[in-house]
Short mmCIF file of C-alpha atoms in Angstrom, two decimals:
data_model
loop_
_atom_site.label_atom_id
_atom_site.label_comp_id
_atom_site.label_asym_id
_atom_site.label_seq_id
_atom_site.Cartn_x
_atom_site.Cartn_y
_atom_site.Cartn_z
CA MET V 1183 8.22 4.58 1.19
CA SER V 1184 7.51 1.02 2.09
CA VAL V 1185 6.14 -1.93 0.20
CA LYS V 1186 5.34 -5.39 1.49
CA LYS V 1187 5.00 -8.20 -1.02
CA ASP V 1188 4.85 -11.94 -0.65
CA ASP V 1189 6.26 -14.28 -3.29
CA THR V 1190 2.96 -15.27 -4.90
CA ALA V 1191 2.27 -14.01 -8.41
CA LEU V 1192 -0.31 -11.27 -8.68
CA ALA V 1193 -3.66 -12.33 -10.08
CA VAL V 1194 -7.28 -11.24 -9.95
CA GLY V 1195 -8.75 -12.23 -6.58
CA LEU V 1196 -5.45 -12.19 -4.67
CA PRO V 1197 -4.45 -9.53 -2.13
CA ALA V 1198 -2.77 -6.48 -3.62
CA PRO V 1199 0.71 -5.56 -2.33
CA VAL V 1200 0.66 -3.43 0.80
CA PHE V 1201 2.30 0.00 0.42
CA THR V 1202 2.85 3.47 1.80
CA LEU V 1203 4.06 6.15 -0.65
CA GLU V 1204 4.56 9.90 -0.69
CA GLY V 1205 2.73 11.79 -3.37
CA VAL V 1206 0.85 14.86 -4.47
CA GLY V 1207 -2.87 15.40 -4.78
CA PRO V 1208 -4.95 18.38 -5.81
CA GLN V 1209 -4.61 19.72 -2.24
CA GLY V 1210 -0.81 19.28 -2.07
CA GLU V 1211 1.59 16.71 -0.70
CA GLU V 1212 0.19 13.62 0.99
CA THR V 1213 1.13 10.15 2.18
CA VAL V 1214 -1.05 7.32 0.89
CA SER V 1215 -1.19 3.78 2.24
CA SER V 1216 -3.06 0.76 0.97
CA GLU V 1217 -4.28 0.17 4.53
CA ALA V 1218 -5.96 3.59 4.65
CA LEU V 1219 -7.56 2.93 1.24
CA LYS V 1220 -9.39 -0.20 2.41
CA GLY V 1221 -13.15 0.11 2.47
CA ALA V 1222 -13.55 1.53 -1.03
CA PRO V 1223 -12.27 0.42 -4.45
CA TYR V 1224 -9.47 2.37 -6.09
CA LEU V 1225 -7.56 2.41 -9.36
CA LEU V 1226 -3.79 2.11 -9.17
CA TYR V 1227 -2.22 2.89 -12.52
CA PHE V 1228 1.49 2.83 -13.36
CA TYR V 1229 2.93 5.18 -15.96
CA PRO V 1230 6.54 5.71 -17.08
CA ARG V 1231 7.15 9.45 -16.58
CA ALA V 1232 5.24 12.62 -15.83
CA SER V 1233 4.87 15.26 -18.53
CA THR V 1234 5.67 12.95 -21.45
CA PRO V 1235 3.16 12.80 -24.33
CA GLY V 1236 1.60 9.38 -23.58
CA CYS V 1237 1.49 9.95 -19.83
CA THR V 1238 -0.09 13.37 -20.32
CA THR V 1239 -2.74 11.90 -22.66
CA GLN V 1240 -3.55 9.20 -20.12
CA ALA V 1241 -3.67 11.54 -17.12
CA CYS V 1242 -5.76 14.19 -18.87
CA ASP V 1243 -8.24 11.57 -20.10
CA LEU V 1244 -8.64 10.30 -16.53
CA ARG V 1245 -9.01 13.90 -15.32
CA ASP V 1246 -11.71 14.63 -17.90
CA HIS V 1247 -13.71 11.47 -17.13
CA LEU V 1248 -13.13 11.12 -13.38
CA SER V 1249 -16.67 12.22 -12.48
CA GLU V 1250 -18.02 9.36 -14.66
CA LEU V 1251 -15.94 6.66 -12.96
CA ASN V 1252 -18.26 5.41 -10.25
CA VAL V 1253 -18.23 2.21 -8.22
CA PRO V 1254 -21.43 0.35 -7.23
CA GLY V 1255 -23.43 2.57 -4.92
CA GLY V 1256 -22.60 5.67 -6.96
CA LYS V 1257 -19.39 6.69 -5.18
CA GLY V 1258 -16.56 8.10 -7.25
CA LEU V 1259 -13.53 5.91 -7.91
CA ARG V 1260 -10.31 6.98 -6.22
CA VAL V 1261 -7.54 7.18 -8.83
CA LEU V 1262 -3.84 6.95 -7.97
CA GLY V 1263 -1.11 7.29 -10.59
CA VAL V 1264 2.31 5.79 -9.78
CA SER V 1265 5.63 6.62 -11.46
CA PRO V 1266 9.32 6.71 -10.54
CA ASP V 1267 9.21 10.53 -10.62
CA GLY V 1268 10.05 12.55 -7.53
CA VAL V 1269 7.44 14.61 -5.69
CA THR V 1270 8.64 17.88 -7.31
CA ALA V 1271 8.05 16.52 -10.83
CA LEU V 1272 4.62 15.25 -9.74
CA GLU V 1273 3.69 18.67 -8.32
CA LYS V 1274 4.58 20.33 -11.63
CA PHE V 1275 2.60 17.73 -13.60
CA ILE V 1276 -0.51 18.09 -11.42
CA THR V 1277 -0.36 21.89 -11.58
CA LYS V 1278 0.34 22.15 -15.32
CA GLN V 1279 -2.41 19.65 -16.26
CA SER V 1280 -4.89 20.61 -13.48
CA LEU V 1281 -5.15 16.97 -12.42
CA ASN V 1282 -7.91 16.11 -9.96
CA PHE V 1283 -6.43 12.91 -8.52
CA THR V 1284 -3.30 11.84 -6.64
CA LEU V 1285 0.07 10.92 -8.12
CA LEU V 1286 2.48 8.78 -6.08
CA SER V 1287 6.28 8.77 -6.18
CA ASP V 1288 7.88 5.32 -6.43
CA LYS V 1289 11.49 6.47 -6.94
CA GLU V 1290 12.95 3.13 -5.86
CA HIS V 1291 10.32 1.36 -8.03
CA SER V 1292 9.50 -0.96 -5.11
CA LEU V 1293 5.75 -0.85 -5.73
CA ALA V 1294 6.29 -1.26 -9.48
CA GLU V 1295 8.41 -4.35 -8.75
CA ALA V 1296 5.79 -5.70 -6.35
CA TYR V 1297 3.18 -5.41 -9.11
CA GLY V 1298 5.55 -6.86 -11.72
CA VAL V 1299 5.51 -3.75 -13.90
CA TRP V 1300 9.19 -2.79 -13.53
CA VAL V 1301 10.42 -4.55 -16.65
CA LYS V 1302 13.18 -4.60 -19.25
CA LYS V 1303 12.24 -2.33 -22.15
CA LYS V 1304 13.82 -1.64 -25.51
CA LEU V 1305 13.78 1.67 -27.37
CA TYR V 1306 15.83 2.53 -30.45
CA GLY V 1307 17.97 -0.58 -29.89
CA LYS V 1308 18.80 0.28 -26.27
CA GLU V 1309 17.63 -1.87 -23.36
CA PHE V 1310 16.75 -0.36 -20.00
CA MET V 1311 14.51 -0.98 -17.01
CA GLY V 1312 11.29 0.98 -16.73
CA ILE V 1313 7.57 0.98 -16.03
CA GLU V 1314 5.26 -1.11 -18.17
CA ARG V 1315 2.14 1.04 -18.43
CA SER V 1316 -0.37 -1.01 -16.41
CA SER V 1317 -3.55 -0.55 -14.41
CA PHE V 1318 -5.02 -2.39 -11.42
CA LEU V 1319 -8.47 -2.03 -9.93
CA ILE V 1320 -8.31 -2.86 -6.23
CA ASP V 1321 -11.55 -3.78 -4.44
CA ALA V 1322 -12.72 -2.53 -1.04
CA GLU V 1323 -11.09 -5.51 0.71
CA GLY V 1324 -7.68 -4.81 -0.85
CA ARG V 1325 -7.81 -7.57 -3.48
CA ILE V 1326 -7.05 -7.20 -7.16
CA ALA V 1327 -10.42 -7.00 -8.94
CA ALA V 1328 -9.04 -6.43 -12.46
CA CYS V 1329 -5.75 -5.72 -14.17
CA LYS V 1330 -4.64 -4.51 -17.58
CA ARG V 1331 -1.03 -4.73 -18.76
CA LYS V 1332 0.46 -2.72 -21.64
CA VAL V 1333 -2.26 -0.09 -21.41
CA ARG V 1334 -2.66 2.24 -24.37
CA PRO V 1335 -3.05 5.78 -22.96
CA ALA V 1336 -6.00 6.81 -25.14
CA GLN V 1337 -7.89 3.57 -24.35
CA HIS V 1338 -7.35 3.49 -20.60
CA VAL V 1339 -10.57 5.22 -19.51
CA ALA V 1340 -12.67 2.93 -21.72
CA TRP V 1341 -11.11 -0.11 -20.01
CA VAL V 1342 -11.77 1.36 -16.54
CA GLN V 1343 -15.41 2.10 -17.46
CA GLU V 1344 -15.85 -1.46 -18.79
CA VAL V 1345 -14.42 -3.00 -15.62
CA LEU V 1346 -16.53 -0.79 -13.34
CA ALA V 1347 -19.67 -1.79 -15.26
CA GLN V 1348 -18.91 -5.44 -14.45
CA LEU V 1349 -18.60 -4.94 -10.68
#
């Protein structure tokens, strides 16, 4: 896993962090790099943990609406989910939920840190570091076209559809 980030804050219109991560897609294990993704827009969404209720809701909603998520020109949007889970947990999640897109393992949370979504969280009075559920649409040139922080799982697809309609 590698991530390259400069010190500028992420914002719409700026280059997205460069990365290479191991993951699992519908066809099995794969390595995905931002460099190989150039040439077509893609959705990079960060979620806290595979097989938890909110993450399952979000992933299954994306699965069910993936064929409707098209970029200008009618091509389907590539969707990549990122979590600190290991590849084995991602394989189980993809298989159990019949997911039709790729999940990436960011065990060291380097990509999450590069995107600013590895944050201090509080639950039941305890503080810990974890993923802030967030989504980034990256354009064909590798720039951030849109971003949404603190995504609500059941509203994620609607946001993606809205953003795609504005491209």
